[in-house]
Amino acid sequence: MFALADCNSFYASCERVFRPDLRERPVVVLSNNDGCVVAASREAKSIMGRPYFQVEPFCRQHRIAVFSSNYSLYGDLSRRVMETLARFSPRLEVYSIDEAFLEFPTLREEAEATSLGQDIAHTVQRWTGIPISVGLAATKTLAKAANRLAKRQALSTLVLATPAAARDALATLPVEDVWGISSRYQKRLGNLGITTALELSRLDPRDAKQLFGIVMERLVRELRGETCLGLEETPPPRKQLNVSRSFGQLLGDLASLEAAVATFASRVGEKLRRQDSVAAGLYVYLATNSFRQDDAQYANGVGVTLLPPTDHGGRLVAAAGEGLRRIYQPGYRYKRAGVMALDIGPARETLAQGSLLSCRADRQREVRLMRAVDQINHRYGGAVVFASQTAGHGEAWKMRQDRLSPRYTTNWQDLPLVY
DNA sequence: TCTGGGGTCCTAGGACCC
DNA sequence: TCTGGGGTCCTAGGACCC
């Protein structure tokens, strides 16, 4: 069997861990820039995805506790949840910040699975303060479905141990709630008269392939209990890395944009180095605010080649700045920019090849420099930055985070006090 | 005034190779 | 009357996930 362990309203639950006074109050968490509602506790689910400024009166009226996104906190609590889950099976796939698959190769019995699921949920709640739901079934797709149904019924655990149990459960699951089915497929399936997960599972896999492609074929087979998707314990290195932000205010001057883009490029470098990769190209882009229909609109992007490929912050910052100056047009008010690393490859091989193009000793110095910078920043929290990150109005681009909670578990100043 | 950010996979078609 | 067969790489677009 596979289990899917999924945290309930994860970000909202994180905000409650050190705030017992919020246990009985609805909680929502906003996206970057305090833009949209991206997480909501059970009672507040109805405003998920809405722009905050539209639902602010509603939040006040219902005494909803509202938070900016606190990724330091969520990342650390996620790590604790995953470490706890890992004690239940060595076969663990961390699928996202708030969910993980576990494999139990010998588990088949319904009763045994149920008590295991309950044990997992109870232990995670007890050790981390985060409530979770566990779905158990023969395939990952069925485990996802079981989890979905557990959440719907406010259960900690739901097991689909037999084909009959799966059949009955899938009959109650709308097809768009199946993992891999979103609105486009929902519509096309609807035209075929398929509206429930059970009906989808009864589609002939060959027809599924013919009509929708191989992904849908696998999905149908998985719903029938045939394992097509295995556990991916060690995620492969990323092929693309992207850092982009909406700004806290509109920016018109090139220098302020340079500060933002330099910061994004530097962050791209950190991500590359963390996975031992180098990039052979960058894509730099920027855009005005498309929601403001009366403003003049402009959006553009440009690729920049990195030769030799690199993970060096300074070279990435310089290349990104070069790209930005190529696409920047004065006279617009910009809302958003980003830097993407492309053509990513392993650093080791590239280092060997690069010796033809650049002096090996230079590369060694670059590596040592960035290692030192990373260590200092890890310990002292962003103490060393590139000078261009402070250009123009420096941090003018920074996002709005008016309702940020303390970084309870990752910052000494924010440690909770117990009386 | 105020509307997020970061990924993956698959397919089809074109260019090119022997 | 009647076109060879088999392959790779790249890109753009479409779909999905959290």
Short mmCIF file of C-alpha atoms (C1' of nucleotides) in Angstrom, two decimals:
data_model
loop_
_atom_site.label_atom_id
_atom_site.label_comp_id
_atom_site.label_asym_id
_atom_site.label_seq_id
_atom_site.Cartn_x
_atom_site.Cartn_y
_atom_site.Cartn_z
CA MET A 1 0.00 0.00 0.00
CA PHE A 2 0.84 3.64 -0.46
CA ALA A 3 -0.06 6.27 2.10
CA LEU A 4 -0.53 9.94 1.34
CA ALA A 5 -0.02 12.07 4.42
CA ASP A 6 -1.26 15.61 3.84
CA CYS A 7 -1.27 18.41 6.39
CA ASN A 8 -4.62 20.07 6.97
CA SER A 9 -4.67 23.74 5.89
CA PHE A 10 -0.91 23.63 6.35
CA TYR A 11 0.06 27.32 6.48
CA ALA A 12 -2.92 28.16 8.64
CA SER A 13 -2.11 25.26 10.96
CA CYS A 14 1.51 26.49 11.26
CA GLU A 15 0.24 29.87 12.44
CA ARG A 16 -1.75 28.13 15.15
CA VAL A 17 1.08 26.01 16.56
CA PHE A 18 2.47 28.76 18.81
CA ARG A 19 -0.85 30.59 19.15
CA PRO A 20 -3.25 28.39 21.10
CA ASP A 21 -5.58 31.38 21.33
CA LEU A 22 -6.25 30.85 17.60
CA ARG A 23 -7.37 27.23 17.88
CA GLU A 24 -11.02 28.22 17.94
CA ARG A 25 -10.66 31.14 15.52
CA PRO A 26 -10.63 30.94 11.74
CA VAL A 27 -7.17 31.63 10.29
CA VAL A 28 -6.12 32.61 6.77
CA VAL A 29 -2.69 33.14 5.23
CA LEU A 30 -2.01 35.52 2.36
CA SER A 31 0.25 35.08 -0.67
CA ASN A 32 3.35 37.19 -1.14
CA ASN A 33 2.68 40.91 -1.04
CA ASP A 34 -0.41 40.12 1.05
CA GLY A 35 -2.19 39.57 -2.26
CA CYS A 36 -4.52 36.61 -2.20
CA VAL A 37 -5.79 34.11 0.36
CA VAL A 38 -3.68 30.97 -0.24
CA ALA A 39 -4.48 28.98 2.88
CA ALA A 40 -7.51 28.91 5.10
CA SER A 41 -8.52 26.87 8.08
CA ARG A 42 -11.64 24.78 7.67
CA GLU A 43 -14.06 27.54 8.74
CA ALA A 44 -12.65 30.06 6.26
CA LYS A 45 -12.31 27.81 3.17
CA SER A 46 -14.94 29.82 1.30
CA ILE A 47 -12.54 32.71 0.67
CA MET A 48 -9.63 30.57 -0.62
CA GLY A 49 -7.96 32.16 -3.61
CA ARG A 50 -9.71 35.52 -3.34
CA PRO A 51 -7.75 38.78 -3.44
CA TYR A 52 -7.43 39.95 0.13
CA PHE A 53 -8.63 43.51 -0.48
CA GLN A 54 -11.94 42.07 -1.66
CA VAL A 55 -12.51 39.91 1.41
CA GLU A 56 -10.99 42.19 4.05
CA PRO A 57 -14.39 43.37 5.37
CA PHE A 58 -15.53 39.75 5.57
CA CYS A 59 -12.41 38.87 7.58
CA ARG A 60 -12.99 41.70 10.03
CA GLN A 61 -16.63 40.86 10.38
CA HIS A 62 -15.92 37.24 11.27
CA ARG A 63 -12.85 37.95 13.43
CA ILE A 64 -10.65 35.92 11.10
CA ALA A 65 -6.96 36.00 12.04
CA VAL A 66 -5.00 37.08 8.94
CA PHE A 67 -1.28 36.43 8.35
CA SER A 68 1.35 37.23 5.74
CA SER A 69 3.23 34.19 4.42
CA ASN A 70 6.01 33.18 6.82
CA TYR A 71 8.08 30.72 4.80
CA SER A 72 10.81 30.42 7.43
CA LEU A 73 8.22 29.05 9.81
CA TYR A 74 6.42 26.82 7.28
CA GLY A 75 9.68 25.41 5.91
CA ASP A 76 10.93 24.48 9.36
CA LEU A 77 7.66 22.94 10.52
CA SER A 78 7.45 21.03 7.23
CA ARG A 79 10.89 19.57 7.93
CA ARG A 80 9.69 18.42 11.36
CA VAL A 81 6.59 16.79 9.88
CA MET A 82 8.67 14.96 7.25
CA GLU A 83 11.18 13.75 9.84
CA THR A 84 8.33 12.41 11.91
CA LEU A 85 6.78 10.65 8.91
CA ALA A 86 10.14 9.10 8.02
CA ARG A 87 10.02 7.07 11.22
CA PHE A 88 7.08 5.09 9.87
CA SER A 89 8.68 3.94 6.62
CA PRO A 90 12.12 4.21 5.05
CA ARG A 91 10.27 4.56 1.75
CA LEU A 92 9.26 8.23 1.79
CA GLU A 93 8.68 10.70 -1.02
CA VAL A 94 8.37 14.33 0.03
CA TYR A 95 5.91 15.48 -2.61
CA SER A 96 5.40 19.10 -1.57
CA ILE A 97 5.85 21.34 1.44
CA ASP A 98 2.82 19.78 3.12
CA GLU A 99 2.44 16.26 1.76
CA ALA A 100 4.39 13.05 1.45
CA PHE A 101 3.86 9.55 0.08
CA LEU A 102 4.96 6.56 2.13
CA GLU A 103 5.19 3.01 0.84
CA PHE A 104 4.34 -0.07 2.90
CA PRO A 105 5.19 -3.01 0.63
CA THR A 106 3.68 -5.75 2.81
CA LEU A 107 0.62 -3.92 4.10
CA ARG A 108 -2.74 -5.23 2.82
CA GLU A 109 -5.12 -5.65 5.74
CA GLU A 110 -7.73 -2.95 6.18
CA ALA A 111 -7.72 -3.03 9.98
CA GLU A 112 -3.95 -2.91 10.13
CA ALA A 113 -3.82 -0.04 7.64
CA THR A 114 -6.41 1.91 9.57
CA SER A 115 -4.57 1.66 12.86
CA LEU A 116 -1.28 2.54 11.16
CA GLY A 117 -2.83 5.61 9.55
CA GLN A 118 -4.29 6.71 12.85
CA ASP A 119 -0.95 6.20 14.55
CA ILE A 120 0.81 8.34 11.92
CA ALA A 121 -1.73 11.15 12.20
CA HIS A 122 -1.70 11.09 15.99
CA THR A 123 2.10 11.09 16.22
CA VAL A 124 2.56 13.96 13.79
CA GLN A 125 -0.06 16.02 15.61
CA ARG A 126 1.52 15.23 18.95
CA TRP A 127 5.13 15.90 17.96
CA THR A 128 4.73 18.91 15.67
CA GLY A 129 1.35 20.44 16.48
CA ILE A 130 0.25 20.05 12.86
CA PRO A 131 -2.98 18.15 12.11
CA ILE A 132 -2.79 15.79 9.13
CA SER A 133 -4.97 13.35 7.20
CA VAL A 134 -3.75 10.03 5.86
CA GLY A 135 -5.15 8.14 2.88
CA LEU A 136 -4.07 4.54 2.27
CA ALA A 137 -4.63 2.46 -0.87
CA ALA A 138 -2.97 0.27 -3.49
CA THR A 139 -1.71 3.09 -5.75
CA LYS A 140 -0.60 6.67 -5.30
CA THR A 141 -3.60 7.97 -7.20
CA LEU A 142 -5.99 5.95 -5.02
CA ALA A 143 -4.15 7.08 -1.88
CA LYS A 144 -4.66 10.67 -3.05
CA ALA A 145 -8.35 9.97 -3.52
CA ALA A 146 -8.58 8.35 -0.09
CA ASN A 147 -6.91 11.37 1.44
CA ARG A 148 -9.34 13.68 -0.31
CA LEU A 149 -12.27 11.75 1.06
CA ALA A 150 -10.75 11.66 4.56
CA LYS A 151 -10.50 15.46 4.52
CA ARG A 152 -14.05 15.78 3.27
CA GLN A 153 -15.32 13.65 6.14
CA ALA A 154 -12.98 15.26 8.70
CA LEU A 155 -11.32 11.91 9.39
CA SER A 156 -7.66 11.44 10.29
CA THR A 157 -7.47 8.25 8.21
CA LEU A 158 -9.28 6.61 5.32
CA VAL A 159 -8.31 3.26 3.83
CA LEU A 160 -9.33 1.79 0.49
CA ALA A 161 -8.10 -1.77 0.96
CA THR A 162 -10.22 -3.71 -1.53
CA PRO A 163 -11.47 -3.15 -5.07
CA ALA A 164 -15.01 -3.01 -3.69
CA ALA A 165 -14.09 -0.33 -1.18
CA ALA A 166 -12.34 1.65 -3.90
CA ARG A 167 -15.36 1.35 -6.18
CA ASP A 168 -17.79 2.64 -3.57
CA ALA A 169 -15.49 5.52 -2.66
CA LEU A 170 -14.73 6.57 -6.24
CA ALA A 171 -18.45 6.75 -6.95
CA THR A 172 -18.68 9.63 -4.47
CA LEU A 173 -15.63 11.51 -5.81
CA PRO A 174 -16.20 14.15 -8.51
CA VAL A 175 -13.82 13.55 -11.42
CA GLU A 176 -12.20 16.97 -11.01
CA ASP A 177 -11.06 15.92 -7.52
CA VAL A 178 -8.92 13.16 -9.00
CA TRP A 179 -5.16 13.84 -8.95
CA GLY A 180 -4.26 14.99 -12.47
CA ILE A 181 -7.72 16.16 -13.54
CA SER A 182 -8.19 19.89 -13.75
CA SER A 183 -10.81 22.08 -15.41
CA ARG A 184 -9.81 21.40 -19.04
CA TYR A 185 -9.90 17.64 -18.67
CA GLN A 186 -13.01 17.90 -16.53
CA LYS A 187 -14.77 19.62 -19.39
CA ARG A 188 -13.60 17.14 -22.02
CA LEU A 189 -14.47 14.18 -19.80
CA GLY A 190 -17.87 15.74 -19.14
CA ASN A 191 -18.51 15.70 -22.88
CA LEU A 192 -17.95 11.94 -22.75
CA GLY A 193 -20.44 11.66 -19.91
CA ILE A 194 -17.75 11.08 -17.29
CA THR A 195 -18.31 13.06 -14.11
CA THR A 196 -17.15 10.79 -11.28
CA ALA A 197 -13.87 9.06 -10.49
CA LEU A 198 -15.64 5.71 -10.80
CA GLU A 199 -16.79 6.49 -14.35
CA LEU A 200 -13.26 7.56 -15.25
CA SER A 201 -11.87 4.29 -13.87
CA ARG A 202 -14.23 2.43 -16.20
CA LEU A 203 -12.84 4.11 -19.31
CA ASP A 204 -10.84 1.62 -21.39
CA PRO A 205 -7.14 2.47 -20.81
CA ARG A 206 -6.46 2.18 -24.56
CA ASP A 207 -9.24 4.67 -25.26
CA ALA A 208 -7.84 6.92 -22.55
CA LYS A 209 -4.47 6.92 -24.32
CA GLN A 210 -6.05 7.44 -27.72
CA LEU A 211 -8.18 10.37 -26.53
CA PHE A 212 -5.94 12.11 -24.00
CA GLY A 213 -2.43 10.65 -24.12
CA ILE A 214 -0.29 8.44 -21.96
CA VAL A 215 -0.75 10.45 -18.76
CA MET A 216 -4.50 9.77 -18.77
CA GLU A 217 -3.92 6.09 -19.51
CA ARG A 218 -1.72 5.77 -16.43
CA LEU A 219 -4.23 7.69 -14.38
CA VAL A 220 -7.07 5.33 -15.36
CA ARG A 221 -4.94 2.27 -14.62
CA GLU A 222 -3.97 3.67 -11.23
CA LEU A 223 -7.64 4.24 -10.37
CA ARG A 224 -8.21 0.56 -11.17
CA GLY A 225 -5.55 -0.40 -8.66
CA GLU A 226 -2.73 -1.06 -11.12
CA THR A 227 0.53 0.55 -9.98
CA CYS A 228 1.98 2.81 -12.67
CA LEU A 229 3.57 5.51 -10.53
CA GLY A 230 6.40 4.49 -8.22
CA LEU A 231 7.85 6.28 -5.26
CA GLU A 232 10.43 8.96 -6.07
CA GLU A 233 12.56 9.06 -2.97
CA THR A 234 15.37 11.26 -4.23
CA PRO A 235 14.10 14.06 -6.42
CA PRO A 236 16.29 14.70 -9.49
CA PRO A 237 17.96 18.12 -9.63
CA ARG A 238 15.77 20.87 -11.03
CA LYS A 239 16.01 21.59 -14.75
CA GLN A 240 14.80 25.13 -14.29
CA LEU A 241 15.08 27.53 -11.39
CA ASN A 242 12.98 30.64 -11.20
CA VAL A 243 12.94 33.54 -8.77
CA SER A 244 10.35 36.22 -9.32
CA ARG A 245 8.34 38.63 -7.22
CA SER A 246 5.62 41.18 -7.49
CA PHE A 247 6.87 44.42 -5.99
CA GLY A 248 5.40 46.09 -2.93
CA GLN A 249 5.08 49.28 -4.99
CA LEU A 250 5.30 50.15 -8.68
CA LEU A 251 8.84 50.94 -9.85
CA GLY A 252 9.76 53.28 -12.67
CA ASP A 253 13.51 53.81 -12.36
CA LEU A 254 16.08 51.43 -13.75
CA ALA A 255 18.28 51.48 -10.65
CA SER A 256 15.55 50.18 -8.34
CA LEU A 257 14.76 47.43 -10.83
CA GLU A 258 18.45 46.56 -10.93
CA ALA A 259 18.44 46.10 -7.17
CA ALA A 260 15.49 43.71 -7.42
CA VAL A 261 16.88 41.73 -10.36
CA ALA A 262 20.29 41.50 -8.69
CA THR A 263 18.62 40.03 -5.61
CA PHE A 264 16.71 37.49 -7.69
CA ALA A 265 19.87 36.50 -9.59
CA SER A 266 21.78 36.09 -6.36
CA ARG A 267 19.01 33.85 -5.04
CA VAL A 268 19.13 31.81 -8.27
CA GLY A 269 22.84 31.30 -7.54
CA GLU A 270 22.09 30.02 -4.05
CA LYS A 271 19.59 27.53 -5.44
CA LEU A 272 22.02 26.36 -8.11
CA ARG A 273 24.82 25.85 -5.60
CA ARG A 274 22.53 24.00 -3.23
CA GLN A 275 21.87 21.36 -5.88
CA ASP A 276 25.44 21.36 -7.26
CA SER A 277 24.39 22.69 -10.63
CA VAL A 278 25.53 25.37 -13.02
CA ALA A 279 23.43 27.25 -15.57
CA ALA A 280 24.41 27.98 -19.16
CA GLY A 281 21.77 30.67 -19.55
CA LEU A 282 19.49 33.11 -17.78
CA TYR A 283 16.13 34.49 -18.76
CA VAL A 284 15.35 37.93 -17.33
CA TYR A 285 11.85 39.37 -17.55
CA LEU A 286 9.74 42.21 -16.26
CA ALA A 287 6.15 43.41 -16.55
CA THR A 288 3.81 46.22 -15.64
CA ASN A 289 0.64 45.62 -13.61
CA SER A 290 -1.86 44.02 -16.00
CA PHE A 291 -4.71 44.51 -13.54
CA ARG A 292 -4.47 48.29 -13.94
CA GLN A 293 -6.26 48.69 -17.22
CA ASP A 294 -5.71 52.44 -17.44
CA ASP A 295 -1.92 52.14 -17.20
CA ALA A 296 0.33 51.72 -20.22
CA GLN A 297 1.31 48.05 -20.40
CA TYR A 298 4.68 46.53 -21.24
CA ALA A 299 6.14 43.08 -20.68
CA ASN A 300 9.33 41.65 -22.07
CA GLY A 301 12.03 39.12 -21.43
CA VAL A 302 15.44 38.25 -22.81
CA GLY A 303 17.81 35.31 -22.70
CA VAL A 304 21.45 35.79 -21.72
CA THR A 305 24.10 33.16 -22.40
CA LEU A 306 26.50 32.20 -19.63
CA LEU A 307 29.78 30.94 -21.02
CA PRO A 308 31.23 29.05 -19.32
CA PRO A 309 28.16 27.90 -17.38
CA THR A 310 28.23 29.12 -13.81
CA ASP A 311 26.75 29.10 -10.32
CA HIS A 312 28.72 32.16 -9.27
CA GLY A 313 26.60 34.90 -7.75
CA GLY A 314 28.61 37.78 -9.14
CA ARG A 315 28.52 36.49 -12.69
CA LEU A 316 24.81 35.75 -12.46
CA VAL A 317 24.08 39.21 -11.06
CA ALA A 318 26.13 40.85 -13.83
CA ALA A 319 24.44 38.82 -16.57
CA ALA A 320 20.96 39.49 -15.20
CA GLY A 321 21.69 43.22 -15.02
CA GLU A 322 22.84 43.15 -18.62
CA GLY A 323 19.59 41.46 -19.65
CA LEU A 324 17.52 43.92 -17.68
CA ARG A 325 19.14 46.92 -19.38
CA ARG A 326 18.31 45.39 -22.74
CA ILE A 327 14.59 45.12 -22.06
CA TYR A 328 14.02 48.09 -19.76
CA GLN A 329 11.85 50.83 -21.24
CA PRO A 330 11.59 54.12 -19.36
CA GLY A 331 8.17 55.64 -18.80
CA TYR A 332 6.42 52.54 -17.49
CA ARG A 333 5.59 51.59 -13.93
CA TYR A 334 6.69 48.04 -13.30
CA LYS A 335 5.00 45.57 -11.00
CA ARG A 336 7.01 42.43 -11.35
CA ALA A 337 10.31 40.96 -12.51
CA GLY A 338 12.06 37.64 -12.43
CA VAL A 339 15.23 35.71 -13.22
CA MET A 340 15.18 32.12 -14.49
CA ALA A 341 18.15 29.78 -14.80
CA LEU A 342 18.09 27.65 -17.98
CA ASP A 343 20.23 24.88 -19.45
CA ILE A 344 21.11 23.61 -16.02
CA GLY A 345 23.73 20.88 -15.69
CA PRO A 346 25.84 19.19 -13.03
CA ALA A 347 28.65 21.40 -11.72
CA ARG A 348 31.27 18.64 -11.64
CA GLU A 349 31.24 17.79 -15.33
CA THR A 350 31.05 21.40 -16.35
CA LEU A 351 34.01 22.26 -14.18
CA ALA A 352 36.09 19.71 -16.09
CA GLN A 353 34.90 20.97 -19.47
CA GLY A 354 35.29 24.58 -18.40
CA SER A 355 39.01 24.17 -17.95
CA LEU A 356 39.28 24.57 -21.71
CA LEU A 357 37.55 27.91 -21.61
CA SER A 358 38.61 29.51 -18.40
CA CYS A 359 41.43 29.17 -15.96
CA ARG A 360 40.82 26.38 -13.49
CA ALA A 361 42.34 28.37 -10.66
CA ASP A 362 39.79 31.15 -11.21
CA ARG A 363 36.98 28.65 -10.91
CA GLN A 364 38.46 27.33 -7.66
CA ARG A 365 38.57 30.84 -6.23
CA GLU A 366 34.98 31.47 -7.27
CA VAL A 367 33.85 28.27 -5.62
CA ARG A 368 35.63 29.10 -2.37
CA LEU A 369 34.26 32.64 -2.35
CA MET A 370 30.66 31.57 -2.85
CA ARG A 371 31.04 28.82 -0.26
CA ALA A 372 32.19 31.40 2.26
CA VAL A 373 29.33 33.75 1.38
CA ASP A 374 26.79 30.95 1.71
CA GLN A 375 28.15 29.96 5.09
CA ILE A 376 28.10 33.50 6.42
CA ASN A 377 24.57 34.09 5.14
CA HIS A 378 23.35 30.79 6.55
CA ARG A 379 24.63 31.72 9.95
CA TYR A 380 23.89 35.45 10.00
CA GLY A 381 20.84 35.61 7.73
CA GLY A 382 21.71 37.47 4.55
CA ALA A 383 24.59 39.49 6.00
CA VAL A 384 26.52 39.62 2.70
CA VAL A 385 24.92 40.96 -0.49
CA PHE A 386 26.12 42.28 -3.83
CA ALA A 387 26.44 46.04 -4.01
CA SER A 388 24.03 46.22 -6.95
CA GLN A 389 21.32 44.81 -4.69
CA THR A 390 21.34 48.17 -2.94
CA ALA A 391 21.13 50.27 -6.13
CA GLY A 392 18.50 52.97 -6.58
CA HIS A 393 15.96 52.95 -3.82
CA GLY A 394 17.43 49.66 -2.64
CA GLU A 395 14.64 47.71 -1.06
CA ALA A 396 11.81 49.74 -2.62
CA TRP A 397 10.70 46.62 -4.50
CA LYS A 398 10.30 44.54 -1.37
CA MET A 399 6.94 42.96 -0.88
CA ARG A 400 4.34 44.01 1.58
CA GLN A 401 4.16 41.73 4.60
CA ASP A 402 2.11 43.68 7.10
CA ARG A 403 0.92 40.69 9.07
CA LEU A 404 4.03 38.57 9.47
CA SER A 405 4.15 36.29 12.51
CA PRO A 406 7.44 35.66 14.37
CA ARG A 407 9.91 33.09 13.05
CA TYR A 408 9.35 31.12 16.22
CA THR A 409 11.64 28.20 15.41
CA THR A 410 14.41 29.66 13.26
CA ASN A 411 15.31 33.03 14.78
CA TRP A 412 16.71 33.55 18.27
CA GLN A 413 14.98 36.92 18.64
CA ASP A 414 11.63 35.34 17.87
CA LEU A 415 11.76 32.49 20.37
CA PRO A 416 8.44 32.23 22.17
CA LEU A 417 8.50 32.96 25.90
CA VAL A 418 6.78 30.63 28.33
CA TYR A 419 5.56 32.01 31.64
"C1'" DT B 1 -4.70 51.43 -3.26
"C1'" DC B 2 -4.90 46.51 -2.97
"C1'" DT B 3 -4.91 40.62 -7.53
"C1'" DG B 4 1.33 34.82 -5.75
"C1'" DG B 5 5.24 31.91 -6.96
"C1'" DG B 6 7.56 27.78 -8.63
"C1'" DG B 7 7.65 23.67 -10.95
"C1'" DT B 8 6.95 19.04 -14.30
"C1'" DC B 9 5.63 16.16 -18.26
"C1'" DC B 10 3.86 15.13 -22.92
"C1'" DT B 11 3.05 15.94 -27.83
"C1'" DA B 12 3.51 17.56 -32.43
"C1'" DG B 13 6.10 19.46 -35.91
"C1'" DG B 14 10.29 21.10 -38.10
"C1'" DA B 15 15.18 20.64 -39.09
"C1'" DC B 16 18.61 17.75 -39.71
"C1'" DC B 17 21.41 13.26 -39.88
"C1'" DC B 18 22.79 8.67 -42.24
"C1'" DT C 1 1.10 5.35 -61.84
"C1'" DC C 2 2.48 4.35 -57.05
"C1'" DT C 3 7.61 8.88 -53.26
"C1'" DG C 4 12.67 4.73 -48.43
"C1'" DG C 5 13.40 4.04 -43.70
"C1'" DG C 6 14.90 5.18 -39.33
"C1'" DG C 7 16.65 8.22 -36.10
"C1'" DT C 8 17.83 12.64 -32.89
"C1'" DC C 9 17.36 17.24 -31.23
"C1'" DC C 10 14.89 21.35 -30.45
"C1'" DT C 11 10.91 24.31 -29.64
"C1'" DA C 12 6.30 25.81 -28.67
"C1'" DG C 13 2.11 24.88 -26.78
"C1'" DG C 14 -0.92 22.59 -23.73
"C1'" DA C 15 -1.88 20.26 -19.75
"C1'" DC C 16 -1.17 19.45 -14.90
"C1'" DC C 17 0.72 19.85 -9.79
"C1'" DC C 18 1.59 22.28 -5.09
#
